[in-house]
CSV table of C-alpha atoms in Angstrom, one decimal:
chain,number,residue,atom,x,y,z
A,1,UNK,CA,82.8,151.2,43.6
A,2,UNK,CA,84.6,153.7,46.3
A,3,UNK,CA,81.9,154.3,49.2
A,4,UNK,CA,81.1,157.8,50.2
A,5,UNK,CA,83.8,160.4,51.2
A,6,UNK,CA,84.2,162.7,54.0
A,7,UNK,CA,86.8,165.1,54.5
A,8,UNK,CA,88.1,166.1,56.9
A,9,UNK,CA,87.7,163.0,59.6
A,10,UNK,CA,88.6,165.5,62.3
A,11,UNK,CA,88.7,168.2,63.4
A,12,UNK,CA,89.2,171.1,65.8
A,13,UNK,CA,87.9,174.8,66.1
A,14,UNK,CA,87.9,177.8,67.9
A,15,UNK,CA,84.4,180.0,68.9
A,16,UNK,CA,83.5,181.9,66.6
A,17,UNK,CA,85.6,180.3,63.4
A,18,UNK,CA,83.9,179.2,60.7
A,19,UNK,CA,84.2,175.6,59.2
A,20,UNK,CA,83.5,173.8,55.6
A,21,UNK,CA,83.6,170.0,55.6
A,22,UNK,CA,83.1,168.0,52.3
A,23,UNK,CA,81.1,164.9,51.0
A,24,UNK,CA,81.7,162.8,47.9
A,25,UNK,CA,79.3,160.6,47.4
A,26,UNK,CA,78.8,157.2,45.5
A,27,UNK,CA,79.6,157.8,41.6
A,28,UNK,CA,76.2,158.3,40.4
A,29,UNK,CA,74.4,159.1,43.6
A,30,UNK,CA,73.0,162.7,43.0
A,31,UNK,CA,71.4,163.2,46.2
A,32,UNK,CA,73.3,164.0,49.3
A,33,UNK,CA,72.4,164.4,52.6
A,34,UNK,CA,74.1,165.7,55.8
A,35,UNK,CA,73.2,164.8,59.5
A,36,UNK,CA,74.5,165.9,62.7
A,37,UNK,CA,74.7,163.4,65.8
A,38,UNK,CA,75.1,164.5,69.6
A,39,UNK,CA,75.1,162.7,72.2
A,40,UNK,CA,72.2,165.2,73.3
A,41,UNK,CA,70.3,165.5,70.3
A,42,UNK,CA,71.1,162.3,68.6
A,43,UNK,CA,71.2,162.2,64.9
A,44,UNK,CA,69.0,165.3,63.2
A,45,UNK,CA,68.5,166.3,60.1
A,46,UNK,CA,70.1,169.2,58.2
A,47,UNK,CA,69.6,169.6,54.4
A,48,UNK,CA,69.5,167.6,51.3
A,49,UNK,CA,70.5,168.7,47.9
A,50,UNK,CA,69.8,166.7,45.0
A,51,UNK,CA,71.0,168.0,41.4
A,52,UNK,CA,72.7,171.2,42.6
A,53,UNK,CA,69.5,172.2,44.8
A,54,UNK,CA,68.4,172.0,48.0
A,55,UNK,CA,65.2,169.8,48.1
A,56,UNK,CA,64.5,169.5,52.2
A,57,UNK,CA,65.8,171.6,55.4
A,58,UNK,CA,66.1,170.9,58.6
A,59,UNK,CA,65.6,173.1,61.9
A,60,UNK,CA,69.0,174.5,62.0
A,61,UNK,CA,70.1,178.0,62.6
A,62,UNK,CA,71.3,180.0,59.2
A,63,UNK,CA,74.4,179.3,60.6
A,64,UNK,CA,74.8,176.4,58.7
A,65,UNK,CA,74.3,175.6,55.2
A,66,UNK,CA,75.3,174.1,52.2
A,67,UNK,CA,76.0,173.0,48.9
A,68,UNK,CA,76.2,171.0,45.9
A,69,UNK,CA,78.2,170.9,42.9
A,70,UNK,CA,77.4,169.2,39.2
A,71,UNK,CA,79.2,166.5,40.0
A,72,UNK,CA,77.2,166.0,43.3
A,73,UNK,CA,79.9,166.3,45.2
A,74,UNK,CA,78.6,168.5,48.5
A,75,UNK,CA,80.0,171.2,51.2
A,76,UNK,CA,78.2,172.0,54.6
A,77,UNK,CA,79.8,175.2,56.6
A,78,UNK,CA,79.2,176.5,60.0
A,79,UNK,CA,79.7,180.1,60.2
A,80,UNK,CA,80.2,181.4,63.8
A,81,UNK,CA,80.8,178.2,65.3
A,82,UNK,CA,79.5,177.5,68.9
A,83,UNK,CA,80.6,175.1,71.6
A,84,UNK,CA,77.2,173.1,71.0
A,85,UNK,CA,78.4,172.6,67.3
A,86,UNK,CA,80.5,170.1,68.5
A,87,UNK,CA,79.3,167.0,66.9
A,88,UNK,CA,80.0,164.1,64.2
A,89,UNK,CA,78.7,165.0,60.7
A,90,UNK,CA,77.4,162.4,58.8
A,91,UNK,CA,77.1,162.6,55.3
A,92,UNK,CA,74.3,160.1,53.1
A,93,UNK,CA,74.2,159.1,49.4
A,94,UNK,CA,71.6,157.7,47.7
A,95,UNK,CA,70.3,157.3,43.9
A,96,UNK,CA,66.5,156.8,44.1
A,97,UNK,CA,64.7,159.9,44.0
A,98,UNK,CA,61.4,158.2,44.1
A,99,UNK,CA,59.3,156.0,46.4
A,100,UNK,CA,60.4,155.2,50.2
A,101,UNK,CA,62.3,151.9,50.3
A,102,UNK,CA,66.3,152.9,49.1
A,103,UNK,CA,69.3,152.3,50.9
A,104,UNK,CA,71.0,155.3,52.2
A,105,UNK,CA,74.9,155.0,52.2
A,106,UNK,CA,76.6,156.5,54.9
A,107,UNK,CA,80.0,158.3,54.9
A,108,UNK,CA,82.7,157.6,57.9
A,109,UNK,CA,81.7,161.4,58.9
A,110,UNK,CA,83.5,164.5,60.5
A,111,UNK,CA,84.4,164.7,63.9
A,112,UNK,CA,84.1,168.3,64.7
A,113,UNK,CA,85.4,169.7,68.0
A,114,UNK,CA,84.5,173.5,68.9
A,115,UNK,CA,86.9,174.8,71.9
B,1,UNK,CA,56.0,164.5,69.7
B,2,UNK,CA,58.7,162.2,69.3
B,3,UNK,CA,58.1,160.3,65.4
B,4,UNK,CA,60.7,157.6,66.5
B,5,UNK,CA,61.3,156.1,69.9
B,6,UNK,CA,63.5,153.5,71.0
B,7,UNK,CA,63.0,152.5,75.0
B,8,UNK,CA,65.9,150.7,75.3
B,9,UNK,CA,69.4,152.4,75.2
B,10,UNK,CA,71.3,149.6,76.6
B,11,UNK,CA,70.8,145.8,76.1
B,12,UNK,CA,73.3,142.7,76.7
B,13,UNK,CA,73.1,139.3,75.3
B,14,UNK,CA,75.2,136.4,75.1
B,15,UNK,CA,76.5,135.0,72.0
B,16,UNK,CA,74.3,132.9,69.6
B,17,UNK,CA,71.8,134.2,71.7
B,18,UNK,CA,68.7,135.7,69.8
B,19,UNK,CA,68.0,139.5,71.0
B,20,UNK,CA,64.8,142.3,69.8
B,21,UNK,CA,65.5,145.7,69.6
B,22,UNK,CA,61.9,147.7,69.9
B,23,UNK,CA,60.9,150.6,68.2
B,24,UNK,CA,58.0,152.2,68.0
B,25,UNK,CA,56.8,155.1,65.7
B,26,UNK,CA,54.5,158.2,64.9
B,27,UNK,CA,53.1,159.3,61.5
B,28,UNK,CA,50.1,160.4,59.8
B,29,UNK,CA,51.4,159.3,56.7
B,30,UNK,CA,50.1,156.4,55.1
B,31,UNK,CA,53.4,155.8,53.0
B,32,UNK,CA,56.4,155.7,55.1
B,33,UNK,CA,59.9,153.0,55.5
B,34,UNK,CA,60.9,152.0,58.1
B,35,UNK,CA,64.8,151.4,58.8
B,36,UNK,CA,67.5,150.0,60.8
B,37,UNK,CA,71.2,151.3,61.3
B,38,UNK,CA,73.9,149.9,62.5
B,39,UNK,CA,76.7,152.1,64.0
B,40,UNK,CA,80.0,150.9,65.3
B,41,UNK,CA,82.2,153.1,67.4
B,42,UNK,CA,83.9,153.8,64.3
B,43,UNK,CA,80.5,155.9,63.8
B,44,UNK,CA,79.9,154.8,60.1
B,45,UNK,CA,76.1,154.1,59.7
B,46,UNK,CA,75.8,150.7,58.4
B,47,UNK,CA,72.6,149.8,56.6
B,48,UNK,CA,71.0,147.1,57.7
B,49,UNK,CA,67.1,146.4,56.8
B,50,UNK,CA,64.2,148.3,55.7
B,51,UNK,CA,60.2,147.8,55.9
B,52,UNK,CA,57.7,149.8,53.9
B,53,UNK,CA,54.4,150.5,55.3
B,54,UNK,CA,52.7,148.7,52.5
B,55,UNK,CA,54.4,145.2,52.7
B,56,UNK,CA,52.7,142.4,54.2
B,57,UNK,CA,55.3,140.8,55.2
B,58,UNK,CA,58.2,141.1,57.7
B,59,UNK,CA,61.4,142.1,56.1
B,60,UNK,CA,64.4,139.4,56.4
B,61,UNK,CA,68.2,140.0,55.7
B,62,UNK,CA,70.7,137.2,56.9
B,63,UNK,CA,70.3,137.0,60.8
B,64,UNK,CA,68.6,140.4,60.9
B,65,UNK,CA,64.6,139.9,60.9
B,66,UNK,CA,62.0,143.2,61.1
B,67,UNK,CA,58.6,142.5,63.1
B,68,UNK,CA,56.2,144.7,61.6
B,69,UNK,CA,53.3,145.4,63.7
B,70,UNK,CA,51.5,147.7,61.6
B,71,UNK,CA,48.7,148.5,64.3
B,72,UNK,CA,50.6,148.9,66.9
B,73,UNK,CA,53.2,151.1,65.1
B,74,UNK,CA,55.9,148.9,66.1
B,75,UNK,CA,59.2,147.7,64.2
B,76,UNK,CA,61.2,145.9,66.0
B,77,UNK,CA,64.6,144.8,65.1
B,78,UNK,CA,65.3,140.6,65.4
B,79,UNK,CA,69.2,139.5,65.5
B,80,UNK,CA,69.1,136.0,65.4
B,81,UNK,CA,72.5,133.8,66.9
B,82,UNK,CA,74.4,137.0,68.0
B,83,UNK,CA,77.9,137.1,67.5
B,84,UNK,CA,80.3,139.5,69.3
B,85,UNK,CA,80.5,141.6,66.1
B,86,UNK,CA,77.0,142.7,66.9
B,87,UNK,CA,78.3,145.0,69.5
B,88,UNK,CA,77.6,148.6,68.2
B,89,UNK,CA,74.8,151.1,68.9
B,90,UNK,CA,71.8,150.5,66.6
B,91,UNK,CA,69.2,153.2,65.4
B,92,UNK,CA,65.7,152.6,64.0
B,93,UNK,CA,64.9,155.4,61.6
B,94,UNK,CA,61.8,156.7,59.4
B,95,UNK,CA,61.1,158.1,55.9
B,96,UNK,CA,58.1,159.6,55.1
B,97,UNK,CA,56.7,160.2,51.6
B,98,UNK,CA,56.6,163.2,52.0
B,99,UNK,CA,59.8,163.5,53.1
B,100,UNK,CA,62.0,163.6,50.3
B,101,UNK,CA,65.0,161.1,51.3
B,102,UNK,CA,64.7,162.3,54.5
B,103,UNK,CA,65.3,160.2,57.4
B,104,UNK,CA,64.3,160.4,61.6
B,105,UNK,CA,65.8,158.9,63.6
B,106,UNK,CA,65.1,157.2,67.1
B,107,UNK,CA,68.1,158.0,70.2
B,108,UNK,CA,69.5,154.5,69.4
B,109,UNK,CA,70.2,151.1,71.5
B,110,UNK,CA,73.3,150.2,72.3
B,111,UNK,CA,73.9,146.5,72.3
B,112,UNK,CA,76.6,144.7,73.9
B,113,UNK,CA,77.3,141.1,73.1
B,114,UNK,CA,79.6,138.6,75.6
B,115,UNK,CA,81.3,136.1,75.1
């Protein structure tokens, strides 16, 4: 069974560009969740979307948001990208949606660089 | 307030040597997991052990052991006969019930194991 996706692995931007990266998740997995991790801020939560809709946000900026597809895959774009955007983007399967204890299954992530 | 803290962001052991990663947490939730991470500098988080709030025992996996101290809000992480493999940051994280598949996580340990 192929692990979760991320495309692209890296990559580099200019102020003020905008920037889409993708997820593809475990076959079967429905929910998908996206992280970012800074040195600064460590790893915080942005959104989940399970079954096309967005079940839990994080404290992000409308800058960023997302989306998911019927066949789970998922999108997160930053609009008006900022030096502090700079960041890996982690990307998380999973296929409970109930109860607490279910593994999480990370992606490789994005590297994104903002210049 | 901080839900997840970890004290230590650097700790060194020898090989074969056993080592415990603390972590201490915050919630008013009575139903909650408890997690640990694994991330190599590759940056892919690797699952690694999970503890819910309800269990009365400590959660084992291989060499990887959880000490549950439900009163003292404490789960640390126990790697038992470290190997240089180990090396890699590690991150204690939380879910909440009410949290969806939400996870928080603590700013990490990173753990370097010599030969």
């Amino acid at each position: 069974k192929a692990g979760v996706t991320q495309t692209p692995r890296y990559l580099i931007k200019t102020r003020g560009q905008q920037v889409t990266l993708s997820c593809s998740p475990i076959s079967g997995h429905r929910s998908v969740s996206w992280y970012q991790q800074t040195p600064g801020q460590g790893l915080q939560f942005l959104f989940e979307y399970f079954s096309e809709t967005q079940r839990n946000k994080g404290n992000f900026p409308g800058r960023f948001s997302g989306r998911q597809f019927s066949n789970s895959r998922s999108e997160m774009n930053v609009s008006t990208l900022e030096l502090g955007d700079s960041a890996l983007y982690l990307c998380a399967s999973s296929s409970t949606t109930g109860g607490l204890l279910y593994e999480q299954y990370f992606g490789p992530g994005t590297r994104l660089t903002v210049t | 307030a901080q839900k997840i803290t970890q004290t230590q962001p650097g700790m060194f052991v020898q090989e074969k040597e056993a080592v415990t990663l603390d972590c201490t947490y915050d919630t008013s939730d009575p139903s909650y997991g408890l997690f640990w991470y694994k991330q190599p500098s590759s940056g892919e988080m690797i699952f690694l052990i999970y503890q819910g709030s309800y269990d009365q025992q400590n959660a084992t996996e291989g060499r990887y052991s959880l000490n549950f101290q439900k009163a003292r809000k404490s789960a640390n992480l126990v790697i038992s006969a470290s190997q240089l493999g180990d090396s890699a940051m590690y991150f204690c994280a939380m879910r909440e019930n009410s949290g969806y598949s939400t996870l928080t996580f603590g700013k990490g340990t990173m753990l370097l194991v010599s030969p």
